[in-house]
PDB file of C-alpha atoms and ligand atoms in Angstrom:
ATOM      1  CA  MET A   1     103.421 108.516  80.740  1.00  0.00           C
ATOM      2  CA  CYS A   2     104.207 108.091  84.392  1.00  0.00           C
ATOM      3  CA  ILE A   3     104.634 104.706  85.970  1.00  0.00           C
ATOM      4  CA  PHE A   4     101.341 104.694  87.773  1.00  0.00           C
ATOM      5  CA  CYS A   5      99.492 105.842  84.549  1.00  0.00           C
ATOM      6  CA  LYS A   6     101.107 102.763  82.953  1.00  0.00           C
ATOM      7  CA  ILE A   7      99.656 100.670  85.677  1.00  0.00           C
ATOM      8  CA  ILE A   8      96.148 102.190  85.047  1.00  0.00           C
ATOM      9  CA  SER A   9      96.500 101.565  81.302  1.00  0.00           C
ATOM     10  CA  GLY A  10      97.586  97.981  81.960  1.00  0.00           C
ATOM     11  CA  ASP A  11     101.057  98.388  80.446  1.00  0.00           C
ATOM     12  CA  ILE A  12     102.615  97.506  83.874  1.00  0.00           C
ATOM     13  CA  PRO A  13     101.037  94.600  85.771  1.00  0.00           C
ATOM     14  CA  ASN A  14      99.660  95.155  89.320  1.00  0.00           C
ATOM     15  CA  LYS A  15      98.080  93.185  92.130  1.00  0.00           C
ATOM     16  CA  THR A  16      94.747  94.894  92.398  1.00  0.00           C
ATOM     17  CA  ILE A  17      92.909  94.893  95.698  1.00  0.00           C
ATOM     18  CA  MET A  18      89.926  97.041  94.839  1.00  0.00           C
ATOM     19  CA  GLU A  19      88.923  99.507  92.077  1.00  0.00           C
ATOM     20  CA  ASN A  20      86.089 101.593  90.717  1.00  0.00           C
ATOM     21  CA  GLU A  21      85.878 103.917  87.722  1.00  0.00           C
ATOM     22  CA  THR A  22      87.757 106.595  89.465  1.00  0.00           C
ATOM     23  CA  PHE A  23      90.316 104.981  91.834  1.00  0.00           C
ATOM     24  CA  LEU A  24      92.630 101.896  91.937  1.00  0.00           C
ATOM     25  CA  ALA A  25      94.114 100.188  95.122  1.00  0.00           C
ATOM     26  CA  PHE A  26      97.013  97.716  94.530  1.00  0.00           C
ATOM     27  CA  GLU A  27      99.836  96.204  96.389  1.00  0.00           C
ATOM     28  CA  ASP A  28     103.156  98.086  96.861  1.00  0.00           C
ATOM     29  CA  ILE A  29     105.903  96.315  94.979  1.00  0.00           C
ATOM     30  CA  ASN A  30     108.269  96.793  97.840  1.00  0.00           C
ATOM     31  CA  PRO A  31     105.994  96.279 100.970  1.00  0.00           C
ATOM     32  CA  LEU A  32     107.335  98.079 104.074  1.00  0.00           C
ATOM     33  CA  ARG A  33     104.828  96.381 106.391  1.00  0.00           C
ATOM     34  CA  LYS A  34     102.631  93.195 106.314  1.00  0.00           C
ATOM     35  CA  ILE A  35      99.973  95.196 104.508  1.00  0.00           C
ATOM     36  CA  HIS A  36     101.202  97.931 102.236  1.00  0.00           C
ATOM     37  CA  ILE A  37      98.671  99.090  99.581  1.00  0.00           C
ATOM     38  CA  LEU A  38      98.722 102.192  97.320  1.00  0.00           C
ATOM     39  CA  VAL A  39      95.572 104.049  96.411  1.00  0.00           C
ATOM     40  CA  ILE A  40      95.681 106.204  93.272  1.00  0.00           C
ATOM     41  CA  PRO A  41      93.226 108.192  91.220  1.00  0.00           C
ATOM     42  CA  LYS A  42      92.894 107.035  87.592  1.00  0.00           C
ATOM     43  CA  GLU A  43      93.303 110.558  86.451  1.00  0.00           C
ATOM     44  CA  HIS A  44      96.800 111.850  86.630  1.00  0.00           C
ATOM     45  CA  PHE A  45      97.554 114.456  89.405  1.00  0.00           C
ATOM     46  CA  SER A  46     101.199 115.038  90.384  1.00  0.00           C
ATOM     47  CA  SER A  47     100.612 115.110  94.124  1.00  0.00           C
ATOM     48  CA  PHE A  48      98.155 116.035  96.970  1.00  0.00           C
ATOM     49  CA  ASN A  49      98.937 119.705  96.275  1.00  0.00           C
ATOM     50  CA  THR A  50      97.535 119.719  92.718  1.00  0.00           C
ATOM     51  CA  THR A  51      94.561 117.449  93.189  1.00  0.00           C
ATOM     52  CA  PRO A  52      91.098 118.942  93.379  1.00  0.00           C
ATOM     53  CA  ALA A  53      89.406 118.793  96.695  1.00  0.00           C
ATOM     54  CA  ASN A  54      86.419 116.846  95.333  1.00  0.00           C
ATOM     55  CA  ILE A  55      88.768 114.093  94.127  1.00  0.00           C
ATOM     56  CA  ILE A  56      90.326 113.964  97.594  1.00  0.00           C
ATOM     57  CA  GLY A  57      86.883 113.858  99.067  1.00  0.00           C
ATOM     58  CA  GLN A  58      85.843 110.940  96.846  1.00  0.00           C
ATOM     59  CA  MET A  59      89.172 109.227  97.634  1.00  0.00           C
ATOM     60  CA  THR A  60      88.482 109.401 101.342  1.00  0.00           C
ATOM     61  CA  GLY A  61      85.308 107.453 100.781  1.00  0.00           C
ATOM     62  CA  PHE A  62      87.090 104.900  98.694  1.00  0.00           C
ATOM     63  CA  ILE A  63      89.802 104.408 101.266  1.00  0.00           C
ATOM     64  CA  GLN A  64      87.325 104.103 104.052  1.00  0.00           C
ATOM     65  CA  GLU A  65      85.429 101.396 102.115  1.00  0.00           C
ATOM     66  CA  LEU A  66      88.742  99.529 101.383  1.00  0.00           C
ATOM     67  CA  THR A  67      89.998  99.531 105.073  1.00  0.00           C
ATOM     68  CA  LYS A  68      86.588  98.281 106.146  1.00  0.00           C
ATOM     69  CA  LYS A  69      86.662  95.573 103.592  1.00  0.00           C
ATOM     70  CA  LEU A  70      90.151  94.479 104.737  1.00  0.00           C
ATOM     71  CA  ASN A  71      89.180  94.592 108.428  1.00  0.00           C
ATOM     72  CA  LEU A  72      91.854  97.244 109.185  1.00  0.00           C
ATOM     73  CA  ASN A  73      89.609  99.603 111.147  1.00  0.00           C
ATOM     74  CA  GLU A  74      89.526  97.906 114.565  1.00  0.00           C
ATOM     75  CA  ASN A  75      93.263  97.682 114.966  1.00  0.00           C
ATOM     76  CA  GLY A  76      94.144 100.766 112.862  1.00  0.00           C
ATOM     77  CA  TYR A  77      96.566 101.500 110.132  1.00  0.00           C
ATOM     78  CA  ARG A  78      98.672 104.374 108.751  1.00  0.00           C
ATOM     79  CA  LEU A  79      97.617 106.582 105.927  1.00  0.00           C
ATOM     80  CA  ILE A  80     100.431 108.625 104.237  1.00  0.00           C
ATOM     81  CA  THR A  81     100.882 110.714 101.228  1.00  0.00           C
ATOM     82  CA  ASN A  82     104.461 111.989 100.437  1.00  0.00           C
ATOM     83  CA  ILE A  83     104.642 115.419  98.766  1.00  0.00           C
ATOM     84  CA  GLY A  84     107.597 116.705  96.846  1.00  0.00           C
ATOM     85  CA  GLU A  85     111.291 116.395  97.629  1.00  0.00           C
ATOM     86  CA  ASN A  86     111.170 117.061 101.351  1.00  0.00           C
ATOM     87  CA  GLY A  87     108.194 114.771 101.739  1.00  0.00           C
ATOM     88  CA  GLY A  88     110.167 111.986 100.039  1.00  0.00           C
ATOM     89  CA  GLN A  89     107.832 111.606  97.060  1.00  0.00           C
ATOM     90  CA  GLU A  90     109.345 109.346  94.329  1.00  0.00           C
ATOM     91  CA  VAL A  91     106.378 108.788  91.953  1.00  0.00           C
ATOM     92  CA  GLU A  92     104.794 112.046  90.809  1.00  0.00           C
ATOM     93  CA  HIS A  93     101.265 110.664  90.591  1.00  0.00           C
ATOM     94  CA  LEU A  94      99.170 111.266  93.733  1.00  0.00           C
ATOM     95  CA  HIS A  95      99.115 108.134  95.971  1.00  0.00           C
ATOM     96  CA  PHE A  96      98.134 107.312  99.479  1.00  0.00           C
ATOM     97  CA  HIS A  97     100.069 104.493 101.204  1.00  0.00           C
ATOM     98  CA  ILE A  98      98.008 102.287 103.556  1.00  0.00           C
ATOM     99  CA  LEU A  99     100.293 100.516 105.980  1.00  0.00           C
ATOM    100  CA  GLY A 100      99.018  97.936 108.545  1.00  0.00           C
ATOM    101  CA  GLY A 101      98.421  94.304 109.511  1.00  0.00           C
ATOM    102  CA  GLU A 102     100.905  94.977 112.400  1.00  0.00           C
ATOM    103  CA  LYS A 103     102.011  97.825 114.552  1.00  0.00           C
ATOM    104  CA  VAL A 104     103.495 100.331 112.200  1.00  0.00           C
ATOM    105  CA  GLY A 105     105.581 102.102 114.780  1.00  0.00           C
ATOM    106  CA  ARG A 106     106.101 105.764 115.550  1.00  0.00           C
ATOM    107  CA  LEU A 107     107.695 108.210 113.360  1.00  0.00           C
ATOM    108  CA  VAL A 108     111.335 108.541 114.515  1.00  0.00           C
ATOM    109  CA  ASP A 109     112.209 111.963 115.937  1.00  0.00           C
ATOM    110  CA  LYS A 110     115.289 113.115 113.959  1.00  0.00           C
ATOM    111  CA  ARG A 111     115.559 116.611 115.348  1.00  0.00           C
TER     112      ARG A 111
HETATM  113  P1  AMP B 201     106.640 107.516  97.212  1.00  0.00           P
HETATM  114  O1  AMP B 201     107.987 107.412  97.693  1.00  0.00           O
HETATM  115  O2  AMP B 201     105.645 107.987  98.209  1.00  0.00           O
HETATM  116  O3  AMP B 201     106.558 108.270  95.834  1.00  0.00           O
HETATM  117  O4  AMP B 201     106.125 105.975  96.997  1.00  0.00           O
HETATM  118  C1  AMP B 201     106.189 105.371  95.688  1.00  0.00           C
HETATM  119  C2  AMP B 201     105.873 103.870  96.025  1.00  0.00           C
HETATM  120  O5  AMP B 201     105.575 103.224  94.769  1.00  0.00           O
HETATM  121  C3  AMP B 201     107.033 103.061  96.584  1.00  0.00           C
HETATM  122  O6  AMP B 201     106.537 102.599  97.891  1.00  0.00           O
HETATM  123  C4  AMP B 201     107.285 102.023  95.616  1.00  0.00           C
HETATM  124  O7  AMP B 201     107.607 100.793  96.299  1.00  0.00           O
HETATM  125  C5  AMP B 201     105.953 101.915  94.833  1.00  0.00           C
HETATM  126  N1  AMP B 201     106.097 101.384  93.380  1.00  0.00           N
HETATM  127  C6  AMP B 201     106.893 101.882  92.532  1.00  0.00           C
HETATM  128  N2  AMP B 201     106.769 101.171  91.375  1.00  0.00           N
HETATM  129  C7  AMP B 201     105.728 100.324  91.582  1.00  0.00           C
HETATM  130  C8  AMP B 201     104.997  99.382  90.863  1.00  0.00           C
HETATM  131  N3  AMP B 201     105.318  98.988  89.514  1.00  0.00           N
HETATM  132  N4  AMP B 201     103.988  98.581  91.463  1.00  0.00           N
HETATM  133  C9  AMP B 201     103.720  98.789  92.821  1.00  0.00           C
HETATM  134  N5  AMP B 201     104.281  99.723  93.468  1.00  0.00           N
HETATM  135  C10 AMP B 201     105.285 100.483  93.012  1.00  0.00           C
END
């Protein structure tokens, strides 16, 4: 079972921010900004690439509800999903990072 499936099953504790029967939002264990939340589907999909479009659609609504609830919409936030090795994905269970609560900063140009 992957680490995020263990969080969903309750085998690994988490700091839940919001959930419904399909999705869970919880605090990242290693926050990179003042607010760093992960949003995952309760069903296991390895990444964005293998997740059905209807799940992504429902997840969009869930994330919009969450950011509204946390008052992130006025000042903005960053939404990221890493995919595969080049994308820097470490946990192979689809997750979106929500980073905010302060200026997140620009992506650094490494070309
Ligand atoms: P990624 O590199 O996009 O796969 O991101 C994985 C994220 O999961 C990292 O930001 C980790 O800090 C986070 N993470 C790993 N284990 C846990 C955990 N048990 N609880 C909360 N966040 C975790």
